[in-house]
Amino acid sequence: MDDQGCPRCKTTKYRNPSLKLMVNVCGHTLCENCVEMLFVRGSGNCVQCDTPLRKSNFRVQLFEDPTVDKEVEIRKKVLKIYNKRDFDFSSLREYNDYLEQVEDIGRGTDWGRPPETEVYNLTNNLDVENTKLKMEQYQREHRDLIQKNKATLTREQEELEELLLLEQQGNEQRRLDVLQDEQRQLQAKRKNKQALLDELEQSQLPATILLAQHKVRAAQLETQIEQQKQTVKPTNLFSTGIHMRQTVSLVAVPKVEDVLFHYKPLHVETYGPPVPELEQLSRVGYLNHVRAAMPQDTAGGYTSALACHRAIQDAFSGLFPLKG
Amino acid sequence: MFHNSSQRKYWIFKSEDEVAHMRRKANQKFRNKIQESGKSAVSDSMFLERHEEDVLFRHYERRLLDFCNAFKPAMPKSVVGTALMYFRRFYLNNSVMEHHPRTIMLTCAYLSCKVDEFNVSSTQFGGNLLHETPAGQERVLEQILEYELLLIQQLNFHLVVHNPYRPMEGLLIDLKTRYPTLENPESLRKSADDFLTQAAMTDAGLLFPPSQIALAAILNSALRASLSMESYLTECLGLKEDKDSISKMYDSMRRMKTLLKKYELPKADEVNIYKPRLERIHAQFASSSNKRKRGYEDDSHVAKEPRLVEEFFLNLLNLCFVPGMDG
């Protein structure tokens, strides 16, 4: 489930599965303990690639593969700058080209690159500088556009959040209502019981009648509760969002009338005289002329009628010449 | 059952002429094939004529029958009948010059054992080839296995053959049950059996349904024993009003009897003339037809050198050559 353990203390991961892994800018993992250890000593270099690090650069790892985390970080940074939307472009082709451009830039800063080799290291460094320059240039050019897009983005996010909030509130409300109902029911039951006790104390009537009355009242209460449960608050919205009483036009399905099916038993042309049924054979006397079935044969379900029937069938099949 | 079998649909022909025509076509096809391939020293006289092919066919058919009868363990009659039918059907569409009958006949017997569920292992089958050394038996078996697929293909994959033996039993049972006029139907059994064996050596199986052949056998033996069975047809088979059918059935029986009468055993001297010619044809055209013998595409792990096959063939034929060993 988890990678291979923290590269510094190696063992701690296995012993303590709840320990979290932190990822830094260069994409290498370190468990929480090791991060603290590293910065206590004051030296801030990554264990594997020796890049100088700051403690703030460590983020809690969300993904199993640290490279994915690294890519996610870079993507966030890049997209903060390159945040044009699809309606900013006049055609789909332009939008796609823009997206490709963004990806290339991302690749320049090394997201999703294969594991490092010497060559890639070199190109990586070159590219990083180049792309950083590119990014800064782009930022300067499209400063206004970036700002505007940021604004729209935040607005959308706010709207979404509002909707979510509304929904949550609705849920809460419903939950409270249900709780209140239950409470009321409990109270009613308790009152009923109390009333019975009081009556038993005070009234003159015999106990059995009182008990009977109490039972009746309890039953009535139950039915009341049941009914309340049944009455669903009428809504005016289907779950898919269609309003009720909204007429949806349905073309009447044409009625298909077909000929009624009549069963006709299967008739096989044997080109010969009719063969007696299997069950009739013994009655007519065929079985007298066939070797009787021995006990070993009957065990498997064989009867002499089977062999006799087969012989007769074969004898009669195709016996008559074809007409014409 | 026979009435919805492939035998009735594809392997029952209308007349003897149609059958003869198909054989002529097969002969012609082989001739054309050889002449088109442009082999040197091909003269028309080298090829076998139809009647010569017939003699050889009957000769090898008889040998197949003897082989099946001498088979250990004893082969049931239906297996023998199926093997003979396969042999006959194969040479309807192919010429004896193209595929040598000796291997085809053994392949027919082998396939028929499998299809009719008469379980014989291939070693047991090889053990029945009495005039071979064990090594020779192995090679014959390999040959059989190579030809098997070709045989099945030429049968158009119609492997179920309905023989007249069970219909004959059925008719006897019916006679005993519903026809008390005839006192002892069992007496008819022996000569009916002989009739059927003889009929298997003729084209009757290709022209008539097996139940009709069985009925003809029984009526024939009744006639021999001077017992009248007219009323059986009219009463029991319900053909009282159907004069047309009755006359047709009598007609078919007459045709069958003629077929049986026409059959003659192949004469030894004729066979001895035609056989060498057959061997020569095979020896000459063996290399060209070698691939065909495979019956399937070139499989490298089954491949045998053509030379080996030729040699083997000549050895086999030398054995058959010895006069007096021919049946």
XYZ file of C-alpha atoms in Angstrom:
651
model
C 0.000 0.000 0.000
C 2.721 2.431 0.591
C 5.855 2.976 -1.379
C 8.970 1.524 0.049
C 9.335 3.435 3.198
C 10.968 6.697 3.978
C 14.388 6.911 2.298
C 16.067 8.254 5.445
C 14.798 6.195 8.307
C 13.629 3.305 6.156
C 11.942 1.317 8.832
C 9.551 3.775 10.378
C 7.019 3.586 7.569
C 6.401 -0.097 8.033
C 6.175 0.121 11.761
C 3.865 3.048 11.738
C 1.419 3.017 8.829
C -0.284 6.133 10.076
C 2.848 8.151 9.551
C 2.436 10.640 6.751
C 4.778 11.192 3.850
C 5.740 14.688 2.808
C 6.755 15.655 -0.682
C 8.995 18.501 -1.679
C 9.633 20.399 -4.835
C 12.063 17.902 -6.292
C 9.539 15.059 -5.937
C 11.154 13.023 -3.222
C 9.380 11.752 -0.154
C 10.254 12.106 3.489
C 8.250 11.077 6.469
C 7.212 13.699 8.971
C 9.823 12.714 11.512
C 12.627 12.916 9.019
C 11.513 16.329 7.835
C 11.715 17.676 11.348
C 15.014 15.908 11.914
C 16.426 17.437 8.771
C 15.521 20.978 9.679
C 16.567 20.702 13.305
C 20.122 20.287 12.111
C 19.757 23.341 10.015
C 20.782 21.751 6.761
C 18.117 21.873 4.140
C 19.095 19.502 1.383
C 17.112 16.729 -0.124
C 18.546 13.317 0.647
C 18.404 11.967 -2.881
C 19.084 14.924 -5.134
C 20.763 17.459 -2.861
C 18.655 20.433 -3.862
C 18.427 23.122 -1.204
C 15.031 23.055 0.467
C 12.904 25.142 2.736
C 10.631 23.653 5.359
C 7.649 25.417 3.926
C 8.156 23.685 0.662
C 7.064 20.375 2.119
C 3.465 19.432 1.564
C 1.579 16.450 2.836
C 1.521 13.785 0.185
C -1.841 13.139 -1.339
C -0.942 10.594 -3.970
C 0.893 7.330 -3.628
C 3.415 8.146 -6.275
C 5.478 11.201 -5.297
C 6.047 12.140 -8.906
C 2.328 12.613 -9.278
C 2.348 15.002 -6.370
C 5.179 16.957 -7.882
C 3.315 17.232 -11.138
C 0.216 18.406 -9.363
C 2.204 21.196 -7.716
C 3.728 22.376 -10.959
C 0.402 22.199 -12.719
C -1.185 24.410 -10.100
C 1.545 26.977 -10.489
C 1.421 27.006 -14.255
C -2.318 27.136 -14.457
C -2.413 30.130 -12.149
C -0.755 32.034 -14.912
C -2.112 30.296 -17.945
C -5.720 30.437 -17.021
C -7.504 31.204 -20.250
C -10.885 29.583 -20.696
C -12.510 27.987 -23.660
C -14.732 30.938 -24.428
C -11.683 33.160 -24.740
C -10.850 31.515 -28.025
C -12.629 31.867 -31.305
C -12.309 28.265 -32.447
C -11.818 24.842 -30.946
C -8.536 24.443 -32.800
C -7.071 27.515 -31.163
C -8.154 26.353 -27.759
C -6.537 22.977 -28.316
C -3.345 24.613 -29.507
C -3.275 26.742 -26.413
C -3.733 23.705 -24.213
C -0.883 21.948 -25.978
C 1.293 24.949 -25.381
C 0.496 24.821 -21.705
C 1.411 21.165 -21.533
C 4.700 21.752 -23.260
C 5.548 24.448 -20.793
C 4.639 22.128 -17.998
C 6.858 19.484 -19.462
C 9.631 22.000 -19.660
C 9.446 22.401 -15.904
C 9.488 18.668 -15.599
C 6.119 17.306 -14.741
C 5.514 13.712 -15.697
C 9.065 13.260 -16.912
C 10.568 9.768 -16.768
C 13.116 9.083 -13.993
C 16.237 11.146 -14.206
C 19.256 10.174 -16.201
C 22.268 12.311 -16.956
C 20.950 13.535 -20.252
C 17.581 14.395 -18.874
C 19.193 16.215 -16.002
C 21.002 18.494 -18.342
C 18.030 19.157 -20.555
C 15.930 19.540 -17.474
C 18.045 22.351 -16.163
C 18.176 24.106 -19.484
C 14.496 23.763 -19.987
C 13.667 24.993 -16.551
C 15.439 28.233 -17.176
C 13.931 28.613 -20.590
C 10.438 27.928 -19.502
C 10.752 30.221 -16.535
C 11.682 32.978 -18.910
C 8.778 32.097 -21.154
C 6.379 32.128 -18.271
C 7.510 35.477 -17.038
C 7.164 36.937 -20.471
C 3.687 35.554 -20.884
C 2.753 36.879 -17.477
C 3.833 40.360 -18.380
C 1.960 40.320 -21.694
C -1.322 38.991 -20.502
C -1.426 40.585 -17.074
C -4.891 41.983 -17.537
C -6.322 38.886 -19.049
C -4.928 36.796 -16.226
C -6.513 39.046 -13.677
C -9.886 38.928 -15.384
C -9.815 35.163 -15.615
C -8.841 34.877 -12.028
C -11.836 36.941 -11.120
C -14.264 34.803 -13.119
C -12.770 31.683 -11.632
C -13.213 32.911 -8.133
C -16.749 33.990 -8.881
C -17.649 30.558 -10.165
C -16.109 28.907 -7.205
C -18.070 31.145 -4.913
C -21.310 30.242 -6.652
C -20.570 26.572 -6.295
C -19.831 27.028 -2.671
C -23.080 28.824 -2.141
C -25.032 25.999 -3.700
C -23.242 23.475 -1.557
C -24.004 25.511 1.500
C -27.691 25.696 0.643
C -27.858 21.975 0.195
C -26.193 21.345 3.485
C -28.577 23.668 5.205
C -31.531 21.858 3.699
C -30.184 18.552 4.935
C -29.675 19.914 8.400
C -33.171 21.277 8.494
C -34.684 17.983 7.525
C -32.692 16.160 10.110
C -33.836 18.522 12.826
C -37.444 18.142 11.764
C -37.263 14.403 11.983
C -35.701 14.589 15.431
C -38.422 16.906 16.627
C -41.106 14.590 15.372
C -39.621 11.684 17.192
C -39.377 13.664 20.366
C -43.006 14.663 20.148
C -44.080 11.091 19.673
C -42.130 9.941 22.669
C -43.684 12.640 24.750
C -47.172 11.717 23.649
C -46.583 8.125 24.631
C -45.268 9.096 27.996
C -48.261 11.353 28.592
C -50.562 8.532 27.763
C -48.923 6.228 30.243
C -48.999 8.875 32.910
C -52.693 9.491 32.262
C -53.409 5.805 32.724
C -51.599 5.722 36.054
C -53.477 8.780 37.221
C -56.802 7.309 36.252
C -56.025 4.053 37.970
C -55.388 6.025 41.103
C -58.347 8.315 40.969
C -61.252 6.974 38.994
C -64.009 4.668 40.235
C -64.254 2.459 37.213
C -62.841 -1.087 37.463
C -59.260 -1.659 36.327
C -60.044 -3.790 33.312
C -62.164 -1.105 31.685
C -59.472 1.451 32.288
C -56.887 -0.817 30.757
C -59.085 -1.365 27.731
C -59.538 2.362 27.273
C -55.836 2.869 27.553
C -55.178 0.277 24.942
C -57.593 1.900 22.561
C -55.963 5.254 23.046
C -52.518 3.771 22.495
C -53.664 2.141 19.271
C -55.077 5.427 18.062
C -51.812 7.144 18.776
C -49.931 4.522 16.819
C -52.118 4.917 13.777
C -51.707 8.653 13.989
C -47.951 8.310 13.976
C -48.090 5.930 11.072
C -50.194 8.307 9.074
C -47.841 11.139 9.778
C -44.978 9.079 8.511
C -46.883 8.240 5.379
C -47.781 11.777 4.458
C -44.789 12.861 2.495
C -44.415 16.532 2.075
C -45.470 17.171 -1.472
C -42.659 18.530 -3.553
C -42.798 20.240 -6.831
C -39.585 18.934 -8.232
C -38.535 15.563 -9.506
C -35.073 14.439 -8.546
C -33.848 15.110 -12.068
C -34.885 18.728 -11.785
C -37.990 18.639 -13.898
C -40.841 20.561 -12.366
C -43.978 18.649 -11.620
C -46.981 19.259 -13.774
C -44.675 20.152 -16.565
C -46.162 18.599 -19.627
C -43.750 16.453 -21.529
C -45.048 15.617 -24.931
C -45.127 11.937 -25.647
C -46.095 10.776 -29.060
C -48.649 8.067 -28.620
C -47.030 4.685 -29.185
C -48.668 3.135 -32.227
C -50.552 0.012 -31.381
C -49.245 -3.027 -33.214
C -51.855 -5.620 -34.016
C -50.503 -8.886 -35.268
C -51.979 -12.219 -36.152
C -52.620 -14.281 -33.076
C -50.215 -17.187 -32.671
C -51.718 -20.633 -33.020
C -49.816 -23.624 -31.830
C -49.384 -26.356 -34.401
C -47.695 -29.549 -33.270
C -44.523 -30.502 -35.127
C -45.016 -32.808 -38.065
C -42.021 -34.656 -39.427
C -42.237 -36.242 -42.828
C -40.844 -39.746 -42.652
C -41.714 -40.913 -46.161
C -42.999 -44.165 -44.754
C -45.843 -45.823 -42.872
C -46.758 -44.438 -39.434
C -44.709 -45.735 -36.530
C -46.526 -46.858 -33.376
C -45.854 -44.843 -30.235
C -43.252 -46.022 -27.766
C -45.843 -46.668 -25.094
C -48.125 -48.694 -27.367
C -45.481 -51.155 -28.378
C -46.004 -53.668 -25.637
C -49.762 -53.491 -25.970
C -49.709 -54.323 -29.655
C -47.349 -57.176 -28.991
C -44.079 -55.993 -30.472
C -42.099 -56.593 -27.364
C -42.645 -60.311 -27.468
C -40.316 -60.519 -30.394
C -37.514 -58.470 -28.957
C -34.847 -59.688 -26.598
C -35.974 -58.852 -23.068
C -33.966 -56.378 -21.053
C -31.698 -57.944 -18.475
C -31.419 -56.471 -14.971
C -28.060 -54.884 -15.806
C -29.627 -53.069 -18.729
C -32.620 -51.721 -16.867
C -30.345 -50.163 -14.252
C -29.268 -47.548 -16.770
C -32.817 -46.827 -17.824
C -32.855 -49.078 -20.834
C -36.042 -50.880 -21.758
C -36.553 -53.328 -24.595
C -39.200 -50.981 -25.961
C -36.452 -48.496 -26.812
C -34.567 -50.905 -29.034
C -37.798 -52.139 -30.589
C -39.002 -48.606 -31.309
C -35.696 -47.692 -32.904
C -35.783 -50.757 -35.142
C -39.351 -50.067 -36.247
C -38.571 -46.420 -36.907
C -35.590 -47.330 -39.027
C -37.612 -49.955 -40.887
C -40.370 -47.521 -41.805
C -38.320 -44.425 -42.476
C -38.093 -43.715 -46.171
C -39.932 -46.867 -47.123
C -42.378 -45.277 -49.529
C -41.121 -44.047 -52.837
C -41.252 -40.327 -53.429
C -44.374 -39.063 -55.078
C -43.968 -37.949 -58.634
C -33.237 -40.951 -38.674
C -32.922 -41.547 -42.334
C -35.687 -39.203 -43.440
C -33.819 -36.098 -42.306
C -30.304 -37.368 -42.795
C -27.584 -36.061 -45.032
C -27.605 -39.437 -46.759
C -31.078 -38.865 -48.107
C -30.372 -35.286 -49.072
C -26.993 -35.615 -50.739
C -26.045 -39.214 -51.308
C -29.140 -40.804 -52.831
C -29.129 -40.435 -56.585
C -31.941 -40.857 -59.039
C -30.570 -43.442 -61.423
C -27.617 -45.634 -62.247
C -26.858 -43.332 -65.144
C -26.324 -40.393 -62.852
C -23.886 -42.406 -60.783
C -22.007 -43.568 -63.866
C -21.857 -39.995 -65.075
C -20.250 -38.842 -61.841
C -17.592 -41.509 -62.102
C -16.869 -40.577 -65.663
C -16.471 -36.976 -64.596
C -13.963 -37.942 -61.896
C -11.958 -39.918 -64.414
C -11.967 -37.040 -66.829
C -10.993 -34.577 -64.149
C -7.888 -36.540 -63.316
C -6.880 -36.802 -66.944
C -7.280 -33.084 -67.440
C -5.315 -32.340 -64.354
C -2.350 -34.400 -65.458
C -2.416 -33.090 -68.972
C -2.599 -29.513 -67.805
C 0.350 -29.910 -65.513
C 2.295 -30.700 -68.642
C 4.218 -33.747 -67.533
C 6.355 -35.224 -70.201
C 5.645 -38.586 -71.745
C 1.970 -38.546 -71.123
C -0.070 -40.503 -73.523
C -3.735 -41.177 -73.381
C -3.210 -44.900 -73.357
C -1.499 -44.611 -70.017
C -4.678 -43.653 -68.297
C -7.179 -46.234 -67.180
C -10.534 -46.455 -68.851
C -13.785 -46.461 -66.949
C -14.367 -50.188 -67.093
C -10.783 -50.871 -66.071
C -11.193 -48.546 -63.126
C -14.357 -50.419 -62.236
C -12.579 -53.744 -62.135
C -9.919 -52.389 -59.830
C -12.545 -50.742 -57.681
C -14.435 -53.973 -57.218
C -11.237 -55.833 -56.527
C -10.237 -53.506 -53.733
C -13.786 -53.454 -52.436
C -13.684 -57.190 -52.038
C -10.393 -56.926 -50.259
C -11.917 -54.383 -47.917
C -14.728 -56.781 -47.174
C -12.303 -59.597 -46.477
C -10.198 -57.340 -44.291
C -13.244 -56.346 -42.255
C -14.448 -59.892 -41.946
C -11.040 -61.056 -40.748
C -10.819 -58.211 -38.251
C -10.052 -59.014 -34.640
C -12.121 -58.167 -32.551
C -15.124 -58.980 -34.675
C -16.460 -55.972 -36.510
C -20.211 -55.424 -36.310
C -22.056 -55.512 -39.607
C -22.919 -51.837 -39.504
C -19.245 -50.893 -39.292
C -18.488 -53.003 -42.358
C -21.419 -51.467 -44.173
C -20.287 -47.964 -43.297
C -16.744 -48.657 -44.454
C -17.963 -49.992 -47.790
C -20.230 -46.984 -48.229
C -17.367 -44.583 -47.525
C -15.237 -46.374 -50.070
C -17.960 -46.183 -52.647
C -18.753 -42.538 -52.021
C -15.098 -41.534 -52.132
C -14.602 -43.033 -55.562
C -17.735 -41.370 -56.875
C -15.925 -38.076 -56.994
C -12.334 -39.201 -57.249
C -10.487 -41.469 -59.585
C -8.551 -44.574 -58.517
C -5.657 -43.148 -60.451
C -5.449 -40.189 -58.162
C -5.499 -41.870 -54.763
C -4.458 -45.445 -54.465
C -7.294 -47.670 -53.268
C -5.183 -49.663 -50.871
C -4.618 -46.836 -48.436
C -8.068 -45.394 -48.970
C -9.652 -48.723 -48.165
C -7.780 -48.995 -44.874
C -8.610 -45.393 -44.068
C -12.284 -46.099 -44.719
C -12.203 -49.016 -42.314
C -10.383 -46.944 -39.687
C -12.772 -44.004 -39.988
C -15.802 -46.243 -39.950
C -14.681 -47.813 -36.672
C -14.448 -44.367 -35.162
C -17.747 -43.075 -36.482
C -19.725 -46.144 -35.557
C -18.259 -46.125 -32.076
C -16.558 -49.460 -32.467
C -13.587 -48.514 -30.394
C -10.324 -49.808 -31.814
C -7.039 -48.202 -30.951
C -4.720 -47.483 -33.820
C -2.194 -50.062 -32.611
C -4.904 -52.687 -32.511
C -5.963 -51.673 -35.975
C -2.382 -51.941 -37.180
C -2.130 -55.361 -35.634
C -4.762 -56.556 -38.055
C -2.546 -55.847 -41.034
C -1.254 -59.377 -41.008
C 1.140 -59.347 -43.907
C 3.261 -56.511 -42.567
C 6.169 -56.338 -40.205
C 5.545 -54.216 -37.129
C 7.598 -51.435 -38.652
C 5.565 -51.715 -41.810
C 2.390 -51.522 -39.787
C 3.581 -48.281 -38.246
C 4.138 -46.768 -41.636
C 0.795 -47.894 -42.923
C -0.821 -46.336 -39.889
C 0.915 -43.058 -40.551
C -0.337 -43.177 -44.080
C -3.852 -43.825 -42.867
C -3.676 -40.846 -40.544
C -2.542 -38.639 -43.373
C -5.351 -39.713 -45.626
C -8.018 -39.503 -42.990
C -8.721 -35.820 -43.358
C -8.778 -36.094 -47.121
C -11.317 -38.865 -46.902
C -13.532 -36.876 -44.576
C -13.310 -33.879 -46.881
C -14.259 -35.897 -49.923
C -17.224 -37.310 -48.057
C -18.235 -33.687 -47.631
C -18.148 -34.290 -43.894
C -21.301 -36.409 -44.105
C -20.155 -39.217 -41.884
C -23.379 -40.808 -40.695
C -24.365 -43.719 -42.904
C -27.672 -45.534 -42.504
C -27.246 -49.220 -43.233
C -30.089 -51.624 -44.052
C -29.320 -54.057 -41.217
C -31.417 -52.400 -38.537
C -34.375 -51.806 -40.903
C -34.254 -55.494 -41.673
C -34.489 -56.362 -37.987
C -37.341 -53.906 -37.651
C -39.213 -55.444 -40.556
C -38.802 -58.904 -39.116
C -40.189 -57.717 -35.786
C -43.091 -56.094 -37.588
C -43.763 -59.235 -39.574
C -43.830 -61.328 -36.450
C -46.174 -58.938 -34.693
C -48.631 -57.879 -37.331
C -48.493 -60.481 -40.066
C -49.542 -63.845 -38.748
C -50.078 -65.168 -42.268
C -46.395 -65.732 -42.486
C -45.593 -68.499 -40.081
C -41.903 -68.289 -39.544
C -40.261 -65.052 -40.554
C -37.010 -66.207 -38.974
C -36.515 -68.568 -41.849
C -36.198 -65.598 -44.114
C -33.380 -64.088 -42.100
C -30.457 -65.998 -43.543
C -31.114 -65.376 -47.210
C -32.104 -61.791 -46.491
C -28.744 -61.323 -44.834
C -26.961 -62.671 -47.883
C -28.991 -60.370 -50.072
C -27.914 -57.407 -47.998
C -24.244 -58.354 -48.104
C -24.416 -58.656 -51.839
C -26.286 -55.388 -52.091
C -23.504 -53.660 -50.180
C -21.164 -54.505 -53.025
C -23.418 -52.786 -55.525
C -24.570 -49.249 -56.006
C -27.855 -49.998 -54.274
C -26.829 -47.949 -51.254
C -26.445 -44.886 -53.444
C -29.785 -45.253 -55.152
C -32.312 -46.516 -52.602
C -33.143 -45.792 -48.978
C -31.925 -48.533 -46.625
C -35.449 -49.464 -45.554
C -36.360 -50.179 -49.160
C -33.260 -52.311 -49.557
C -34.229 -54.253 -46.429
C -37.763 -54.753 -47.693
C -36.439 -55.953 -51.021
C -34.216 -58.413 -49.196
C -37.108 -59.843 -47.255
C -39.454 -60.040 -50.207
C -36.757 -61.674 -52.256
C -36.103 -64.359 -49.702
C -39.837 -64.923 -49.340
C -40.027 -65.379 -53.077
C -37.181 -67.851 -52.954
C -39.012 -69.817 -50.306
C -42.204 -69.504 -52.364
C -44.011 -67.681 -49.649
C -46.456 -64.995 -50.651
C -46.160 -61.651 -48.981
C -48.300 -59.486 -51.186
C -50.851 -58.803 -48.536
C -48.165 -57.472 -46.171
C -47.616 -54.494 -48.375
C -51.273 -53.761 -48.860
C -52.548 -54.484 -45.386
C -49.883 -53.751 -42.881
C -48.078 -50.939 -44.586
C -51.390 -49.311 -45.390
C -50.898 -49.113 -49.102
C -54.222 -50.611 -50.073
C -55.402 -47.630 -52.053
C -52.037 -46.458 -53.172
C -51.512 -48.533 -56.293
C -48.999 -46.062 -57.560
C -46.678 -46.474 -54.620
C -46.954 -50.237 -54.719
C -45.983 -50.380 -58.334
C -43.097 -47.991 -57.704
C -41.862 -50.119 -54.865
C -41.969 -53.253 -56.953
C -40.128 -51.374 -59.627
C -37.350 -50.388 -57.234
C -37.052 -53.954 -56.073
C -36.704 -55.148 -59.593
C -33.976 -52.615 -60.209
C -32.162 -53.750 -57.109
C -32.315 -57.361 -58.200
C -30.878 -56.396 -61.555
C -28.050 -54.573 -59.830
C -27.227 -57.624 -57.790
C -27.346 -59.867 -60.788
C -25.112 -57.560 -62.756
C -22.418 -57.695 -60.148
C -19.585 -59.958 -61.089
C -16.503 -60.823 -59.173
C -13.392 -59.222 -60.585
C -11.470 -61.703 -62.656
C -7.938 -62.349 -61.519
C -6.307 -62.048 -64.921
C -7.959 -58.739 -65.644
C -6.840 -57.439 -62.315
C -3.308 -58.528 -63.019
C -3.282 -56.511 -66.184
C -4.708 -53.337 -64.773
C -2.870 -53.260 -61.533
C 0.618 -52.667 -62.925
C -0.744 -49.855 -65.000
C -2.242 -48.329 -61.912
C 1.065 -48.619 -60.092
C 2.869 -47.033 -62.983
C 0.494 -44.123 -63.001
C 0.902 -43.630 -59.305
C 4.662 -43.939 -59.476
C 4.825 -41.393 -62.237
C 2.444 -38.875 -60.835
C 3.098 -39.548 -57.187
C 5.309 -36.512 -56.721
C 2.719 -34.188 -58.142
C -0.078 -35.602 -56.080
C 2.051 -35.910 -52.964
C 0.864 -32.664 -51.524
C -2.702 -33.680 -52.168
C -2.182 -36.851 -50.193
C -1.615 -34.735 -47.148
C -5.145 -33.527 -47.258
C -4.200 -30.355 -45.433
C -1.776 -27.460 -45.763
C 1.896 -28.100 -45.374
C 2.490 -28.861 -41.747
C 6.181 -28.851 -41.119
C 6.046 -31.302 -38.278
C 4.074 -33.839 -40.242
C 6.091 -33.520 -43.398
C 7.551 -36.648 -44.870
C 10.004 -36.564 -47.706
C 8.300 -37.464 -50.950
C 10.978 -39.956 -51.734
C 10.260 -41.928 -48.632
C 6.604 -42.118 -49.524
C 7.325 -43.290 -53.028
C 9.695 -45.958 -51.840
C 7.238 -47.125 -49.303
C 4.523 -47.278 -51.886
C 6.605 -49.355 -54.232
C 7.378 -51.735 -51.407
C 3.732 -52.124 -50.601
C 2.869 -52.700 -54.189
C 5.558 -55.272 -54.537
C 3.879 -57.197 -51.814
C 0.511 -56.913 -53.526
C 2.152 -57.938 -56.725
C 2.661 -61.506 -55.696
C 0.047 -63.475 -57.554
C -2.223 -65.613 -55.507
C -2.306 -63.134 -52.659
C -5.000 -61.183 -54.411
C -8.456 -62.005 -53.297
